[in-house]
Coordinates of C-alpha atoms and ligand atoms in Angstrom, one line a residue:
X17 CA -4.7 7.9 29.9
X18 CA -8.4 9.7 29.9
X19 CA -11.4 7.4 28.5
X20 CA -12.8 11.3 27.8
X21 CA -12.7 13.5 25.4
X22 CA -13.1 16.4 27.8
X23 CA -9.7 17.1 27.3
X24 CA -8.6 16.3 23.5
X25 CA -5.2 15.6 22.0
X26 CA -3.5 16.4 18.9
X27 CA -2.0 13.4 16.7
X28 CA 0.2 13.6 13.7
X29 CA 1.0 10.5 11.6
X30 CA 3.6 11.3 8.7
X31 CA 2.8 8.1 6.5
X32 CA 5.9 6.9 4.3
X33 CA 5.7 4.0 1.6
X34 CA 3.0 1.9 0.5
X35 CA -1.0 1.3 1.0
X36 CA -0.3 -0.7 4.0
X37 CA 0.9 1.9 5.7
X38 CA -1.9 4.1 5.0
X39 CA -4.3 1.4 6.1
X40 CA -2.1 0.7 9.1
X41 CA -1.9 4.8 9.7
X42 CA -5.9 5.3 9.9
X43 CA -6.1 1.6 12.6
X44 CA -3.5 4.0 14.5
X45 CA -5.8 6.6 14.4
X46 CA -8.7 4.6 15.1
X47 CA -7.2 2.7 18.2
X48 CA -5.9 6.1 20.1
X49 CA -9.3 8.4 19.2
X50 CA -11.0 6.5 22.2
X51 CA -7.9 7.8 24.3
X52 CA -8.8 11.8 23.0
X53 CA -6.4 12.2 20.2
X54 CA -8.0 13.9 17.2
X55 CA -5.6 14.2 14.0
X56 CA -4.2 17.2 13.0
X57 CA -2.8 18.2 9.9
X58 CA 0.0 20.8 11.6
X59 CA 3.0 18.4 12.5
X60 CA 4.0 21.9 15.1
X61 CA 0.9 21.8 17.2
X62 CA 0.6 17.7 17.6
X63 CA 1.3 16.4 21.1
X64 CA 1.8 13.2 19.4
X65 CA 3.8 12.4 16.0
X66 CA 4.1 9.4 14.3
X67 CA 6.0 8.6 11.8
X68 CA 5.0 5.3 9.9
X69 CA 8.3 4.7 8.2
X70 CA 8.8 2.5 5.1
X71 CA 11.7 0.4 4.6
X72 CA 11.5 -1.3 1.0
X73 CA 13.6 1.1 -1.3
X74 CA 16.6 3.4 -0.5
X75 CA 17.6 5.6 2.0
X76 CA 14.7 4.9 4.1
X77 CA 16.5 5.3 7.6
X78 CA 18.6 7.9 6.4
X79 CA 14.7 10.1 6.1
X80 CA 13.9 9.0 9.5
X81 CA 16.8 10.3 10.9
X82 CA 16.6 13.7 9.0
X83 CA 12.9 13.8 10.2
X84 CA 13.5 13.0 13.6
X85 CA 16.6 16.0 13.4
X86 CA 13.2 18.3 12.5
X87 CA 10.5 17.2 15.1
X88 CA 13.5 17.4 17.5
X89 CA 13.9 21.1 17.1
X90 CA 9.6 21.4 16.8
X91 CA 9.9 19.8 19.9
X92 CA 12.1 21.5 21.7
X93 CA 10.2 25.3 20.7
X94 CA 7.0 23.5 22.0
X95 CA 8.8 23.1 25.4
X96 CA 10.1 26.4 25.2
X97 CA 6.5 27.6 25.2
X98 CA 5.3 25.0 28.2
X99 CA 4.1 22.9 25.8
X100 CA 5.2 18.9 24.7
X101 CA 5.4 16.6 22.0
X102 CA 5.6 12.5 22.2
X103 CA 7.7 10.9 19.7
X104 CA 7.0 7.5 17.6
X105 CA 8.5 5.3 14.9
X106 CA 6.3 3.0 13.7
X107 CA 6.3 0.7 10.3
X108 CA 8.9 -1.5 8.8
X109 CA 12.1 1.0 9.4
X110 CA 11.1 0.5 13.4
X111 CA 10.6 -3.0 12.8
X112 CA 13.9 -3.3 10.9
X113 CA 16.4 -0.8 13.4
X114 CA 14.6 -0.2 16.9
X115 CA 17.3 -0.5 18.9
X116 CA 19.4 1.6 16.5
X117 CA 17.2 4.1 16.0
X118 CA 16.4 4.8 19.9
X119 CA 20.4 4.7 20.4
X120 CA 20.6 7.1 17.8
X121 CA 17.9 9.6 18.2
X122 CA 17.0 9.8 22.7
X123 CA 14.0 12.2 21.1
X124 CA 11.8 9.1 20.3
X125 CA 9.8 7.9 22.9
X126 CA 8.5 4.9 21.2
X127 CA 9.6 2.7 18.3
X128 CA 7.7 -0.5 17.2
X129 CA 7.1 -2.3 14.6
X130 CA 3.6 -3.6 12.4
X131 CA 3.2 -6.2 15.0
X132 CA 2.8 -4.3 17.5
X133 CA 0.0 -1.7 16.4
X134 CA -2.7 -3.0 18.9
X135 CA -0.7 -1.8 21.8
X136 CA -0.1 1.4 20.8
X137 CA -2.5 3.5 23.5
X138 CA -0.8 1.3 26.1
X139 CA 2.3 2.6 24.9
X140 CA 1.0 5.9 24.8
X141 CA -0.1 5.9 28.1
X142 CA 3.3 4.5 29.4
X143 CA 5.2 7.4 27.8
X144 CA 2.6 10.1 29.1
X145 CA 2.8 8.6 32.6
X146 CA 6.5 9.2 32.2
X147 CA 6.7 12.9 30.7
X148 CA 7.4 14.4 34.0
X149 CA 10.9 12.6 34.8
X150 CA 14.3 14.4 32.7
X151 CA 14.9 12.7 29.3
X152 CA 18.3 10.9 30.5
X153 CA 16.1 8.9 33.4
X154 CA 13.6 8.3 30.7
X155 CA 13.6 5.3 28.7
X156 CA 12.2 4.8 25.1
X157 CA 9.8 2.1 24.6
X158 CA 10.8 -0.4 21.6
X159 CA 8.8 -3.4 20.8
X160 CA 9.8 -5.1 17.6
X161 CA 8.9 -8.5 18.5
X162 CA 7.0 -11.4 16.6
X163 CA 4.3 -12.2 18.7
X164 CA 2.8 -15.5 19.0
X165 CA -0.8 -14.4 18.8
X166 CA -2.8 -13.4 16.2
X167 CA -2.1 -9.4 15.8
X168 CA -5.3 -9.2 13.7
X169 CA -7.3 -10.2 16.8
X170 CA -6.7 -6.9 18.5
X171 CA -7.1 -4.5 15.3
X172 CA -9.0 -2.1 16.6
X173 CA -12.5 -1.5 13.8
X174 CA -12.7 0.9 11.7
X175 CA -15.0 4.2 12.9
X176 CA -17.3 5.4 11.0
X177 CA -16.6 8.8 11.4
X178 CA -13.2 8.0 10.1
X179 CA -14.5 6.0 7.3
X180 CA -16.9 8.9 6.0
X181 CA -14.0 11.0 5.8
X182 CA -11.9 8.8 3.7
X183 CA -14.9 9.1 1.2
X184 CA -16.3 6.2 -1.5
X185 CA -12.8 4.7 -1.4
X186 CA -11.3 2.4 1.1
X187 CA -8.5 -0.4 1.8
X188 CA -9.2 -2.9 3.4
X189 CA -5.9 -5.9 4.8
X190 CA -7.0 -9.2 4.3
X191 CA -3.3 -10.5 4.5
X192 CA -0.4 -9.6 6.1
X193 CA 3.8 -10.3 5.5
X194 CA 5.2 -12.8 3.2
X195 CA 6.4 -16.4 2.8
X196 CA 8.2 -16.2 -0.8
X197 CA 11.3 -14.7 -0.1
X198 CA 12.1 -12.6 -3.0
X199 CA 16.4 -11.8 -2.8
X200 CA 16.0 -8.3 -2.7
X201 CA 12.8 -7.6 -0.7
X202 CA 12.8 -6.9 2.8
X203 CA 9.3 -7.6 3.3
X204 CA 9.5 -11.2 5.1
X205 CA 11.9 -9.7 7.5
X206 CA 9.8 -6.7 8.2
X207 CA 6.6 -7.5 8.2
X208 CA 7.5 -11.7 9.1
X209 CA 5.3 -14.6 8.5
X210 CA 2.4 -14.7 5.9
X211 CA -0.8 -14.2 8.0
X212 CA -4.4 -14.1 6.5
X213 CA -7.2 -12.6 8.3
X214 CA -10.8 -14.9 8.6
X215 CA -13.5 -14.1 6.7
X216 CA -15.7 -13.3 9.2
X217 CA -13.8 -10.3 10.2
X218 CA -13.2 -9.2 6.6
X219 CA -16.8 -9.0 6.0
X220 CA -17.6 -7.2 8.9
X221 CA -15.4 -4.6 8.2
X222 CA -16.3 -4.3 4.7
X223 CA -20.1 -4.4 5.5
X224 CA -19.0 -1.6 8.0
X225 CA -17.3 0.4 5.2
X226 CA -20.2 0.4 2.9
X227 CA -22.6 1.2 5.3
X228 CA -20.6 4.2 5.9
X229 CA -20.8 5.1 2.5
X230 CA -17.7 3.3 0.5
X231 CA -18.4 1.9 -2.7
X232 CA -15.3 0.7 -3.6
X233 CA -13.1 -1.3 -1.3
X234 CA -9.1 -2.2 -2.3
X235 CA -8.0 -5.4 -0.4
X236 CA -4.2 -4.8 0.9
X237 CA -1.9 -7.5 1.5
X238 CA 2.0 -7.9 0.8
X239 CA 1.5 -10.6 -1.5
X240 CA -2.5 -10.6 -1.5
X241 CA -3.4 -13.4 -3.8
X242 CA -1.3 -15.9 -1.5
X243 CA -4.7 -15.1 0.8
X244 CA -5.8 -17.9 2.9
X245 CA -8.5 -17.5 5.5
X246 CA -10.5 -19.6 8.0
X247 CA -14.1 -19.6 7.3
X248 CA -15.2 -21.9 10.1
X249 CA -12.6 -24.3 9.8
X250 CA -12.2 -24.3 6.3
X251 CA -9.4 -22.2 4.4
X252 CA -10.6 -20.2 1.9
X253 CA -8.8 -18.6 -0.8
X254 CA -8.6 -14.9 -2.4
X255 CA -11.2 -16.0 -5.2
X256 CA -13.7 -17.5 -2.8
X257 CA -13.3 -14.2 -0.4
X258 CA -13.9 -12.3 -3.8
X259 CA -16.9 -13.6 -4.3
X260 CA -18.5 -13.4 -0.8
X261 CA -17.5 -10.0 -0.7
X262 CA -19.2 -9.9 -3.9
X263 CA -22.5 -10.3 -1.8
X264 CA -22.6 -7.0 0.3
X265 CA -25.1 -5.1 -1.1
X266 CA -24.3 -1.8 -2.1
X267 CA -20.3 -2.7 -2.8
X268 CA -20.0 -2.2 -6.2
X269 CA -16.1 -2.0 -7.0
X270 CA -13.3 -4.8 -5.5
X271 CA -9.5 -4.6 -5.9
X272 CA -6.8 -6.1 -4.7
X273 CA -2.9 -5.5 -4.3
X274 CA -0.3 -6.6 -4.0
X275 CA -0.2 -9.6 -6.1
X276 CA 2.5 -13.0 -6.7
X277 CA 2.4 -14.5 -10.3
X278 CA 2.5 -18.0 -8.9
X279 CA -0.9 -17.2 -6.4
X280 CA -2.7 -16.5 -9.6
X281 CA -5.1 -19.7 -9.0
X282 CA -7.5 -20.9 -10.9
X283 CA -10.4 -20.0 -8.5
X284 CA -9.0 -16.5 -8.5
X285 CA -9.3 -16.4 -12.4
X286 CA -12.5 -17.7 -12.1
X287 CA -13.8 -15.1 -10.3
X288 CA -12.3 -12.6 -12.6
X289 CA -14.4 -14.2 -15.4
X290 CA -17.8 -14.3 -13.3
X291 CA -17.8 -10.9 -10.9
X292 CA -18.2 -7.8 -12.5
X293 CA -17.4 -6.4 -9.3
X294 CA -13.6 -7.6 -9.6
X295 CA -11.8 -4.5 -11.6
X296 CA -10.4 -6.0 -14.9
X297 CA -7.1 -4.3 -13.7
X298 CA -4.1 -5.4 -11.5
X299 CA -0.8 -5.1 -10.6
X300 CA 1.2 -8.4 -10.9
X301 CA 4.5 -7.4 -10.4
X302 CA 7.2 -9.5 -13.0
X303 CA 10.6 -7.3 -11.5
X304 CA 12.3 -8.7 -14.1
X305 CA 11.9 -10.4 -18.2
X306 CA 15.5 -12.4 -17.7
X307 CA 15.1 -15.9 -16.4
X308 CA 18.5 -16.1 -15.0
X309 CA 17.8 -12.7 -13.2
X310 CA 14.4 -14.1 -11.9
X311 CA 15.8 -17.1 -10.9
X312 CA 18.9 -15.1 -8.6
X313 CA 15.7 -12.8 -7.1
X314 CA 13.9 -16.3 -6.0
X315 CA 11.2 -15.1 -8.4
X316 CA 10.3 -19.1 -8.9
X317 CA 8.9 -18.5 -12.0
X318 CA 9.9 -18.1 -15.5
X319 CA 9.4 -15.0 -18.0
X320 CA 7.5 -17.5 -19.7
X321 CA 5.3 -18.7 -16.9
X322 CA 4.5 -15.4 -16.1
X323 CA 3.1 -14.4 -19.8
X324 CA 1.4 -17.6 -19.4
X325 CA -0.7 -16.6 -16.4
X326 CA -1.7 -13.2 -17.9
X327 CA -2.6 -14.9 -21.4
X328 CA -5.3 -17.5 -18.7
X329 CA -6.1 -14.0 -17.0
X330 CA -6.8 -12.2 -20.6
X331 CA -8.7 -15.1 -21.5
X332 CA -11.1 -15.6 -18.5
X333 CA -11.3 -11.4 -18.6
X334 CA -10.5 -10.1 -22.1
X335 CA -10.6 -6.1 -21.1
X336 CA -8.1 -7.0 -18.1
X337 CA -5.3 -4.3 -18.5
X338 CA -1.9 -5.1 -16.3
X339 CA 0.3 -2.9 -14.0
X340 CA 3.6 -4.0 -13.1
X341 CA 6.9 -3.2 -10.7
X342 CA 10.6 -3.4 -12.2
X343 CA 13.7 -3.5 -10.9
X344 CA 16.6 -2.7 -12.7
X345 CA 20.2 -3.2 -12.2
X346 CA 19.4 -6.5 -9.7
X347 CA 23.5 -7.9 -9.3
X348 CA 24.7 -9.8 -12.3
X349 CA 22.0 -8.1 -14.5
X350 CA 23.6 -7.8 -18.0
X351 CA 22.7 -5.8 -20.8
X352 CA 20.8 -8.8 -22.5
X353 CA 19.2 -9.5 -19.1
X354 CA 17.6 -5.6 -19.6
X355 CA 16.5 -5.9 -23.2
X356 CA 14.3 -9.3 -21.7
X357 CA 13.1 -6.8 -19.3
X358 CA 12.5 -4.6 -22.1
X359 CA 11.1 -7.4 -24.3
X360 CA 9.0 -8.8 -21.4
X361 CA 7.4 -5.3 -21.4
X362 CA 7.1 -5.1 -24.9
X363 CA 4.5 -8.2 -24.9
X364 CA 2.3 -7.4 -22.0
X365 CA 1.7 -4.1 -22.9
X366 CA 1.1 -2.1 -19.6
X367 CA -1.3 0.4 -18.6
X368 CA 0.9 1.7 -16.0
X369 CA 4.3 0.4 -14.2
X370 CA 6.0 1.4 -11.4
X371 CA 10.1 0.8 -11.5
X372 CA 13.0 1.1 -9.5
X373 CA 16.8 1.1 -9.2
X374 CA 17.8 -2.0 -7.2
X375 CA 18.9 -1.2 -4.0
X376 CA 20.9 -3.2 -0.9
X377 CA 18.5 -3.6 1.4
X378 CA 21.1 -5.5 4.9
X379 CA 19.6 -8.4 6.0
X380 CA 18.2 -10.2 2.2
X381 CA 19.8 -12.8 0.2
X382 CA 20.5 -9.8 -2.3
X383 CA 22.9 -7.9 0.4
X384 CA 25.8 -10.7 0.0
X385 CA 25.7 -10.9 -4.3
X386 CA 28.4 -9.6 -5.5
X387 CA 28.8 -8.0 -9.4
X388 CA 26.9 -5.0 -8.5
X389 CA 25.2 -3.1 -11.2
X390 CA 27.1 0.2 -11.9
X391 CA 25.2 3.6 -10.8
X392 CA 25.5 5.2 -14.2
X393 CA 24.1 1.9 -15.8
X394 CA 21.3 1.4 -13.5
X395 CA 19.9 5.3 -13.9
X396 CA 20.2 4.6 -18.2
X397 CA 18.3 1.2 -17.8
X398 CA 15.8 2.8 -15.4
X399 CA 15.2 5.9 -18.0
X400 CA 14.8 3.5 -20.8
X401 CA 12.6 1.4 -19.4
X402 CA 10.4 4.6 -18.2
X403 CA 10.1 5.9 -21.7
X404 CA 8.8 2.3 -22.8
X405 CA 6.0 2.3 -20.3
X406 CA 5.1 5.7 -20.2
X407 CA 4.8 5.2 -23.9
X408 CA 2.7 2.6 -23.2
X409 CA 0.5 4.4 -20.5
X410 CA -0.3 7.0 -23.1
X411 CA -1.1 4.3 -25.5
X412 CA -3.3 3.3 -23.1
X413 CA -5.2 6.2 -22.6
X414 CA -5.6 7.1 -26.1
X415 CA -7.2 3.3 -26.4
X416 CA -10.3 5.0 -24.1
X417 CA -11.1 7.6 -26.3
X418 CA -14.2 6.8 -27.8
X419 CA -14.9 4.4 -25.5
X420 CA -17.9 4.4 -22.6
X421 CA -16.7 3.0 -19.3
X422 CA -18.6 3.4 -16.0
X423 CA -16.3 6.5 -13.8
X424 CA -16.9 6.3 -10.2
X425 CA -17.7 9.9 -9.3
X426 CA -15.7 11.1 -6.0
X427 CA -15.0 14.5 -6.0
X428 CA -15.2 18.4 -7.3
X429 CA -13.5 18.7 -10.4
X430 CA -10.5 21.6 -10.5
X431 CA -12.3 23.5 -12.8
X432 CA -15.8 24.6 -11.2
X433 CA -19.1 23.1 -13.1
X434 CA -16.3 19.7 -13.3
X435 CA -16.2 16.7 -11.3
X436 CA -13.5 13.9 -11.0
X437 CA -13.9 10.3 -10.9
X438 CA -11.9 7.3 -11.7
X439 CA -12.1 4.1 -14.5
X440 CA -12.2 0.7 -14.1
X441 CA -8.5 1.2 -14.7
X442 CA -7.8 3.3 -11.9
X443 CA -7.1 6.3 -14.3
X444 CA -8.4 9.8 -13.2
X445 CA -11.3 11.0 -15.6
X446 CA -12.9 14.7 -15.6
X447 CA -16.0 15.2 -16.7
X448 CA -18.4 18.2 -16.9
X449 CA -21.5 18.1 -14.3
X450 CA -22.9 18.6 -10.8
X451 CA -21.8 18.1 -7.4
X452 CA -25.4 15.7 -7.5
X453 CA -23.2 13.3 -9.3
X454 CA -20.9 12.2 -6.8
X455 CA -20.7 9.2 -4.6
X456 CA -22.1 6.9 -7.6
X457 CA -20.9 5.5 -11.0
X458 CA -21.9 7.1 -14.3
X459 CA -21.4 6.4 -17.9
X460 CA -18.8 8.7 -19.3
X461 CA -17.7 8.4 -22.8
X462 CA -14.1 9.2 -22.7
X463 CA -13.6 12.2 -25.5
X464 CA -10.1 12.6 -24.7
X465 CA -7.1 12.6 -22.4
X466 CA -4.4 14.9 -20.8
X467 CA -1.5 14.6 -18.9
X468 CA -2.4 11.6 -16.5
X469 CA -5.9 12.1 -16.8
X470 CA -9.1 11.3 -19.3
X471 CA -11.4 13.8 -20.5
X472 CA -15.4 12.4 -20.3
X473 CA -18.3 13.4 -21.6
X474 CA -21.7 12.1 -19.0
X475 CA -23.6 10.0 -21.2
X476 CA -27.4 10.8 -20.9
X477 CA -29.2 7.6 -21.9
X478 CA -32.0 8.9 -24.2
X479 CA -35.4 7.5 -23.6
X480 CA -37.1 6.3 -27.1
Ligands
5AD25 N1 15.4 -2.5 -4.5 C1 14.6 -1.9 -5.5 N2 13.3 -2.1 -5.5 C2 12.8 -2.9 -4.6 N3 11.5 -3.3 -4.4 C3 11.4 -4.1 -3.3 N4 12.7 -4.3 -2.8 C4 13.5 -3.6 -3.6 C5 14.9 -3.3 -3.6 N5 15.7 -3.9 -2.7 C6 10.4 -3.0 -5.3 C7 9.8 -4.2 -6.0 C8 8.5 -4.4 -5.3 C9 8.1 -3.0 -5.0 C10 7.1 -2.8 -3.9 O1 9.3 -2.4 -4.6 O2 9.6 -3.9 -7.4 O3 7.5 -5.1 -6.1
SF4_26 FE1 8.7 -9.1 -1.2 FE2 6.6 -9.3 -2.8 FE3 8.6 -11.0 -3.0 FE4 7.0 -11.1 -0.9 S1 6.4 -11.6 -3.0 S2 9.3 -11.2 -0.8 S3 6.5 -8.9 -0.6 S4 8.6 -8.8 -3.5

């Protein structure tokens, strides 16, 4: 492989599933641009496709498949015209069926899994070196191993050019996989062993990002809050990094996601009280409001507990609002196990929820229950428990009228003379003004709210 750019390369990634993946996508992007691949956004003109594949819900290697049927045929017109495409599945559908999926589709050239990111331009360079021999004598590369190192170690940094594309947003993983074996969740299988970057390298990266102009950084991890670091020998928690983050001057919004009820520590309340940096919003998933359905998905916490943890949140933070994930239709669920759900609902009060039907994912716990949830059941539960949340959601927004909240500015409105920004709360706000107010937080009194959105007024402070 070139070390030039003399002669640049077009790469497509096709990112499925969660923030991870996005985050993972761009370190993909960032470790191959010193080999002279650029990204494209035309699939048909990329000499190298990725796709990142996701593996949590339904279906997922059934899309993979159908894709790879697609970039088959892309391929084989590129050929036609002297040209060539290389083929790769990355993510946690790679991770889960490499050997599968390179029996099942000869197209792919590589498939490997998250652990295996840092090798990618060796990979690369292996299957370019190998273009030239027929496809039968050819052999795809699959590397789904767990290695023994560190995979963080070899993450290649985040460009700056890169990063001033993504704009005043940016993800940032501090953590990777998951210890808590949930029954239904793939995750520990996929992604493996809980793994927590040091701090050292999280704050270079984030000074990095807000050098380049990010204001707002989103920590990623699986289960994020179970975030343990070395900081010179001494382990350091999610709070802790928080508030050392918290430092970078400049860095004015932190998030993080995705988060356990049980890793809600005290330290990590704390710093929810004491950093007005720390977003009063997050996402701490429940799945479920029945105990005896939290207890068969390995929750190992109570319906109970988990109200408990967001009245300590509440308290230390008072304007926290919550966002949650459901699952309905978990085997064994009853129809009094769903109304807990319901109920469970009911008493938080979300500002947003995402919710799903369960679904067998082969290899967890869940795979061998038996007393599966009929089909027809699981799509009423699932519709019910929409209408309660997006009742809520609207709730929500309607609570923000009237109200003045800070809107990070990011972008050109639709409308020209309108630009569009986001809340504290992660809701999408559009406000009349200039393109001069971009890339910095405002003052918006929120005068009302459409579909998904907030309608703000800029609030001039008037000099007395
Ligand atoms: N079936 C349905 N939903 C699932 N999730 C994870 N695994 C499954 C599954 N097997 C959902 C959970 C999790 C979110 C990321 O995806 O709600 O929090
Ligand atoms: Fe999966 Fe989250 Fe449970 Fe970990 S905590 S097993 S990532 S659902």
């Amino acid at each position: 492989m070139t070390e030039t750019r003399a002669n640049t390369k077009k790469l497509f990634i096709k990112t499925y599933g969660c923030q991870m993946n996005v985050y993972d996508s761009d370190r993909m992007m960032d470790a191959l641009a010193p080999h002279g691949y650029e990204t494209t956004l035309d699939m048909a003109t990329a000499d190298l496709v990725l796709l990142n594949t996701c593996h949590i819900r339904e279906k997922a290697s059934e899309k993979v498949f159908s894709e790879l049927g697609r970039l088959k045929e892309l391929q084989s017109e590129r050929r036609a015209l002297g040209g060539d495409m290389m083929i790769g599945v990355a993510g946690c559908v790679a991770q889960a069926e490499g050997e599968e999926i390179a029996r099942r589709a000869p197209v792919v050239d590589m498939v490997f899994g998250p652990q295996a990111y840092h090798k990618l331009p060796e990979m690369v360079s292996r299957t370019e070196s190998t273009r030239h021999l027929h496809q039968a004598l050819r052999k795809p590369i699959v590397d789904t191993d767990f290695p023994e190192e560190d995979k963080f170690a070899h993450l290649p940094a985040a460009r700056k050019e890169v990063t001033i594309k993504r704009g005043l947003t940016a993800f940032l993983t501090v953590q990777e996989g998951c210890d808590k074996f949930c029954s239904f969740c793939v995750v520990p299988y996929t992604r493996g062993a809980e793994v927590s970057r040091p701090v050292s390298q999280i704050l270079a990266e984030a000074r990095g990002l807000v050098e380049a102009g990010v204001k707002e950084i989103t920590l990623l991890g699986q289960n994020v809050n179970a975030y343990h670091g070395d900081d010179e020998g001494r382990v350091v928690g999610l709070g802790e990094l928080a508030h050392r983050l918290a430092e970078i001057h400049g860095l004015e919004r932190l998030r993080y996601t995705t988060s356990h009820p049980r890793d809600m520590d005290d330290a990590l309340i704390a710093a929810h009280r004491d950093l007005d940096i720390l977003m009063p919003y997050l996402h701490l998933p429940v799945q479920s409001g029945s105990d005896s359905i939290l207890k068969a998905m390995n929750r190992r916490h109570t319906a109970a507990e988990y109200l408990k943890v967001i009245e300590t949140i509440k308290t230390a933070r008072p304007d926290m609002a919550l966002s949650g994930d459901f699952i309905v239709g978990f085997p064994g669920e009853t129809d009094q196990d769903f109304e807990d759900t319901l109920k469970i609902i009911a008493d938080v009060g979300y500002a947003s929820a995402y919710s799903f039907k369960y679904s067998t994912r082969p290899g967890t716990p869940g795979a061998n229950l038996g007393d599966q949830v009929d089909e027809a059941v699981k799509n009423e539960r699932l519709w019910r428990l929409q209408d309660l949340v997006n009742a809520q959601t609207t709730a929500f927004h309607a609570s923000c009228v009237g109200k003045t909240i800070p809107v990070l500015v990011e972008r050109p409105g639709r409308m020209p003379g309108q630009v569009g920004g986001r809340s504290p709360y992660l809701q999408a706000v559009h406000l009349d003004g200039g393109a001069e107010l971009i890339g910095a937080i405002h003052q918006v009194e929120i005068v009302g709210t459409s579909t998904n959105s907030l309608v703000g007024r800029l609030k001039v402070s008037v000099a007395a």
